[in-house]
XYZ file of C-alpha atoms in Angstrom:
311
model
C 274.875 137.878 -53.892
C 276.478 134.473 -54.494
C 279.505 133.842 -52.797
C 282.506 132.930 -54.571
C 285.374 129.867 -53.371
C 288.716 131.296 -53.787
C 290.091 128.335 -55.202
C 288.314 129.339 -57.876
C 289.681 132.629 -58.351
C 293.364 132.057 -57.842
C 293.831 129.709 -60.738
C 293.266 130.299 -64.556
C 293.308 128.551 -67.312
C 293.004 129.566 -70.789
C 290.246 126.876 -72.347
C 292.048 126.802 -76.227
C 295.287 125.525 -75.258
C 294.998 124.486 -71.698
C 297.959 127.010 -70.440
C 298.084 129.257 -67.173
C 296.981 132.258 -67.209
C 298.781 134.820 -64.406
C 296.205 135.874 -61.764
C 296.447 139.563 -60.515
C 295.786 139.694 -56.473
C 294.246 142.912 -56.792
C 291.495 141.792 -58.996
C 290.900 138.846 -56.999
C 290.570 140.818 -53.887
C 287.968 142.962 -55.771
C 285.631 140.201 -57.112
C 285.701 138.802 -53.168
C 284.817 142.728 -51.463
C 282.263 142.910 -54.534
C 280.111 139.586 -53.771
C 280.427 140.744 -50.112
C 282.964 138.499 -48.558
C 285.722 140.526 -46.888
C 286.446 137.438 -44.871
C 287.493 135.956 -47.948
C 289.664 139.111 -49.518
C 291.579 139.121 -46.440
C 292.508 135.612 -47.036
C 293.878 136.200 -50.643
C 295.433 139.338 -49.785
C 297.610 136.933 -47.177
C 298.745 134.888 -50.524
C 302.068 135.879 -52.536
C 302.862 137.938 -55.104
C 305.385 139.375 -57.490
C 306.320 143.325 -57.421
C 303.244 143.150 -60.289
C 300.673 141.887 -58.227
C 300.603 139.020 -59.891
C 299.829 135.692 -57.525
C 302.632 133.187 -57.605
C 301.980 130.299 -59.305
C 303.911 127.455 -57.553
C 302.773 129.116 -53.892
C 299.403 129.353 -55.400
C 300.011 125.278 -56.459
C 301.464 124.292 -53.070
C 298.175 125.683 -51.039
C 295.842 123.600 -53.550
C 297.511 120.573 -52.812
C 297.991 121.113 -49.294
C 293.861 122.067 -49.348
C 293.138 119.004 -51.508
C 295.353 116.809 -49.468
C 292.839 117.727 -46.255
C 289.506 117.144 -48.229
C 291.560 113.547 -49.297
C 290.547 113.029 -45.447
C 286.679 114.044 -45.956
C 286.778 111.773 -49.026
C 287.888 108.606 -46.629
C 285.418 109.526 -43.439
C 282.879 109.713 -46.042
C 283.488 106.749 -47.765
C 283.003 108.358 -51.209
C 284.904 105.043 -52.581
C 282.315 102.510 -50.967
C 279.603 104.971 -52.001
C 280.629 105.125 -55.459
C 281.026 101.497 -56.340
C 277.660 100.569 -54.360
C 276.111 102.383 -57.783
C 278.499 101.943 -60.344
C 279.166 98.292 -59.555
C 275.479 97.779 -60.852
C 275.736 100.649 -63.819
C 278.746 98.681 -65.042
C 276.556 95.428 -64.942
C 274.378 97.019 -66.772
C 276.782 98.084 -68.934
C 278.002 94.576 -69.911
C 274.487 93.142 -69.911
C 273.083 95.181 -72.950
C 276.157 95.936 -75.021
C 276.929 92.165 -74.860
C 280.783 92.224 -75.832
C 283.483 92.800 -73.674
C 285.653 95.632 -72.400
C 288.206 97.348 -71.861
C 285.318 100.261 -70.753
C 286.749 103.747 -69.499
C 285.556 105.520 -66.666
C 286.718 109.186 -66.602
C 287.110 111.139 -62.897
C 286.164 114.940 -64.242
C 287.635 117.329 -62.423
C 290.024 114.632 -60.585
C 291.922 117.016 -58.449
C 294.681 114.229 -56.316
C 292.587 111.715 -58.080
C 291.532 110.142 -54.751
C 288.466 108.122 -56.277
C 290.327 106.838 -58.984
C 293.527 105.730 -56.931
C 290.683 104.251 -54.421
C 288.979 102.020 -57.129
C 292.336 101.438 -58.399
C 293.546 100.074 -55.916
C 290.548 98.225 -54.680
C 290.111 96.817 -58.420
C 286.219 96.876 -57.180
C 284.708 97.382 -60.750
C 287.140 94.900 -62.196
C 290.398 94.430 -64.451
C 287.560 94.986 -67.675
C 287.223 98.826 -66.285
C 290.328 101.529 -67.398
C 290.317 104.274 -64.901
C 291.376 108.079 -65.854
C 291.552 111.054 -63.866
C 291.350 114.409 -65.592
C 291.685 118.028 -64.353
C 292.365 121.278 -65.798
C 295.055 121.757 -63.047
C 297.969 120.377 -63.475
C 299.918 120.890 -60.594
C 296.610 118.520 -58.836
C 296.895 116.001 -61.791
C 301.155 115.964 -61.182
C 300.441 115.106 -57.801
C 297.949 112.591 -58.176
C 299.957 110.843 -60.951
C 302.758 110.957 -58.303
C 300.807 109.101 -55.504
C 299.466 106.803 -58.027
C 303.089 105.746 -59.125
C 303.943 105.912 -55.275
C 300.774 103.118 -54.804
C 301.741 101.282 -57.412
C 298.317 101.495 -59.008
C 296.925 100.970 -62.398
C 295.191 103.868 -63.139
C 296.292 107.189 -65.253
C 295.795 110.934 -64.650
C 295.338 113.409 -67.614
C 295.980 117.282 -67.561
C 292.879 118.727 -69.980
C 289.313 118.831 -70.655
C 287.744 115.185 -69.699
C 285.634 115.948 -72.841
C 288.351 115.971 -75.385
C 289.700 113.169 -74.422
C 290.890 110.829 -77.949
C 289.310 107.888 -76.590
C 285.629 108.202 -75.473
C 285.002 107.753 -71.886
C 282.172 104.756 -71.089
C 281.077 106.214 -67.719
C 281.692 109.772 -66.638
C 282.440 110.595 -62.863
C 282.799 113.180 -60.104
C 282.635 114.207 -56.434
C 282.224 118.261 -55.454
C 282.124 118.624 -58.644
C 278.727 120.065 -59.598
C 278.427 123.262 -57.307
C 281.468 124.844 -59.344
C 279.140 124.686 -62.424
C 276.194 127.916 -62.114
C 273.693 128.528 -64.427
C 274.124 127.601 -68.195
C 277.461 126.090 -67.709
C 275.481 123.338 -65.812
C 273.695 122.410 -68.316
C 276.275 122.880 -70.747
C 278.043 120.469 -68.730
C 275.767 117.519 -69.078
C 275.597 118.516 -72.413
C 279.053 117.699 -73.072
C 278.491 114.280 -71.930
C 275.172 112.987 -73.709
C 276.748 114.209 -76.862
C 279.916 111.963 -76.266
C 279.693 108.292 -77.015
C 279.236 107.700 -72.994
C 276.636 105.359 -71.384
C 276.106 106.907 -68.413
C 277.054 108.714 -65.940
C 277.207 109.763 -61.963
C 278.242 113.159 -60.135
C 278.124 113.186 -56.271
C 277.440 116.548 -54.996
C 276.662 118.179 -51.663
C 273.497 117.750 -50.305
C 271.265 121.456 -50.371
C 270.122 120.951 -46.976
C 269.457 123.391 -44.498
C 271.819 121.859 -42.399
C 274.548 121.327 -44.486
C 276.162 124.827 -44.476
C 276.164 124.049 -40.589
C 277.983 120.669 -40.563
C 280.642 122.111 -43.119
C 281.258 124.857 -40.875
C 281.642 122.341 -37.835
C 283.680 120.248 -39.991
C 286.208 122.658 -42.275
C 286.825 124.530 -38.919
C 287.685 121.588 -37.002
C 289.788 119.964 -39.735
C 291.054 122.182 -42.108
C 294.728 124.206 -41.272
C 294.250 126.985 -43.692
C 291.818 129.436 -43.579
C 291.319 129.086 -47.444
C 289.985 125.468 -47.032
C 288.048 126.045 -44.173
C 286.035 129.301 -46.342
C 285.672 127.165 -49.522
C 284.095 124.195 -47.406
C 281.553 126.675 -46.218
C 280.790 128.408 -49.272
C 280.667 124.873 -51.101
C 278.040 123.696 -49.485
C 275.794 126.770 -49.506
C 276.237 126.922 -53.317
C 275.117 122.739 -53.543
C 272.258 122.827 -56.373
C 268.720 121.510 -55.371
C 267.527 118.478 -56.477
C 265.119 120.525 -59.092
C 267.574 122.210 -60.421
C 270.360 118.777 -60.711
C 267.534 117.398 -62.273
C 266.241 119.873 -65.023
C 269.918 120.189 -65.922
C 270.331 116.940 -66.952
C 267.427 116.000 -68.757
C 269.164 116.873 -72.171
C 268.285 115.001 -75.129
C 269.396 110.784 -74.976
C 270.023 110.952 -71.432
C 267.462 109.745 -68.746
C 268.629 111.616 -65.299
C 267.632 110.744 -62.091
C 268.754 110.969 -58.228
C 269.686 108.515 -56.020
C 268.339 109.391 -52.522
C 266.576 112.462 -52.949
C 265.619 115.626 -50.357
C 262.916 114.293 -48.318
C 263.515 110.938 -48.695
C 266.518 110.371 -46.408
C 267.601 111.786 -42.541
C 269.160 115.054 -43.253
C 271.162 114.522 -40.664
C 272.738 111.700 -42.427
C 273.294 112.860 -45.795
C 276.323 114.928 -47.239
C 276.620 114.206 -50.618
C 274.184 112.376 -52.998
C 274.499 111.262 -56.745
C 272.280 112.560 -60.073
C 273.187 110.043 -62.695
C 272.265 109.581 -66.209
C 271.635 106.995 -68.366
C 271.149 106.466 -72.230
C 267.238 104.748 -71.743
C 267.740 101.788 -72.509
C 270.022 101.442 -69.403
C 267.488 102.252 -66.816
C 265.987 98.523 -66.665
C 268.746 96.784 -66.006
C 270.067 99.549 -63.717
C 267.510 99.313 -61.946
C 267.113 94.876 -61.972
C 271.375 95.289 -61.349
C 270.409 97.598 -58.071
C 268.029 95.244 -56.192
C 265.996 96.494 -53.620
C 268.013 99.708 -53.522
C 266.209 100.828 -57.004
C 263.685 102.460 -55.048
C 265.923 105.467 -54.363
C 266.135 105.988 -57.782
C 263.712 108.735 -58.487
C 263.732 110.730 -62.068
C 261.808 114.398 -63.000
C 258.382 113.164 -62.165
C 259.267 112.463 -58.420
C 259.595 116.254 -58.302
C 256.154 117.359 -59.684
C 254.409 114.127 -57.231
C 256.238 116.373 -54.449
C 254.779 119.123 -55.117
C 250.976 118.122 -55.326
């Protein structure tokens, strides 16, 4: 059976008009013994609730933050903020090159949560003052909190509660980190759907590596780091839900959109990697992608690397 994170369990929103939805414990605690993970039922039976049953909302809101705050942490020892401009410094030159006119261009953070990698290019100004940066989330205690630290930082960057795809000004570039794994089946696809039918050039989701040894450093990690026992299951499960490269890949080849991976399985020391990037581009893009990359284009790898793999 698949295992479930609780995080996404405890939380519900309805997807019309963006509003909470009350979460009963007891079905939560049945989904969890029903994919097989008493570990995890025990955890949510721990959480509060009202004489209904009925989680409560602002403990439920306190323990995501708290969670999110630790994985802030992960996010700075992995340098997801270096990592992320070393490839969309040269997508944004690419960008500039074949459109010809200048910005403002928007790059959207989906699925924001504290809106750590928006704050960090924010405040780093590394893709320049021509580049608006938005965070968006469905939670909005997580996008409260991030607009908080951002005001805190002084930064010039903005945090949305709603669906980064209905956004009333069209996002240029389309981001996210731990992202992807929440996404199973058809809502993957449906996913980068959404985003080569919007007006956006490009864009780049960094994921968990599927490695065989990435369940094991996550456990290592998440129990080493983590306080609550809710982060250090999610970690876990996270990583053993990471997509393949074959499946990242099929997923995104929807129509006007040219995916490939940056630093594929089998390419790189497993031991190394924890999170890698599919990205898409309109076509046209790819060339001076891959002239703005330099030498580092040959990591880029679309579809066909897969089937030379096989043979």
């Amino acid at each position: 059976m698949h295992r479930l994170e609780i995080s996404d369990l405890i939380t519900a929103i309805d997807p019309h008009d963006g509003h909470r939805i009350p979460v009963r414990r007891a079905e939560v605690i049945q989904r969890l013994r029903e994919s097989g993970d008493e570990r995890a039922a025990v955890i949510v039976a721990g959480l509060p609730a009202d004489r209904d049953g009925v989680l409560d909302p602002h403990a439920v809101d306190r323990l995501l933050i708290s969670v999110h705050t630790e994985l802030q942490r992960l996010s700075e020892e992995l340098r997801i903020g270096e990592r992320l401009v070393h490839l969309l410094g040269p997508l944004f030159t690419a960008i500039r090159t074949t459109t010809g006119q200048p910005g403002p261009y928007r790059l959207v953070d989906v699925g924001c949560g504290l809106g750590y990698a928006v704050r960090w290019l924010a405040a780093t100004n590394a893709l320049g003052a021509d580049v608006e940066l938005v965070g968006v989330d469905l939670d909005a205690a997580l996008v409260g909190e991030a607009d908080r630290l951002a005001r805190a930082e002084g930064l010039g960057c903005r945090f949305v509660h709603g669906n980064a795809f209905d956004l009333p000004e069209a996002a240029t570039v389309y981001i996210s980190t731990g992202v992807l794994h929440h996404f199973r089946g058809a809502a993957l696809a449906e996913f980068f759907q959404a985003q080569a039918a919007s007006p956006a050039q490009a864009f780049c989701h960094f994921d968990i590596a599927a490695t065989r040894l990435a369940p094991i450093g996550a456990r290592v990690f998440h129990r080493a780091r983590m306080r609550h026992p809710l982060g250090r299951h999610d970690g876990v499960v996270s990583a053993q839900r990471a997509h393949s490269d074959e499946t990242l890949l099929r997923a995104a080849a929807v129509p006007g959109i040219r995916p490939l991976l940056y630093e594929p399985r089998g390419a790189v020391n497993p031991f190394c990697t924890t999170l890698r990037p599919v990205i898409g581009v309109r076509p046209h893009l790819e060339a001076p992608l891959r002239q703005a990359l330099g030498r580092a284009a040959r990591r880029l790898v679309g579809p066909e690397h897969l089937a030379e793999a096989v043979r």
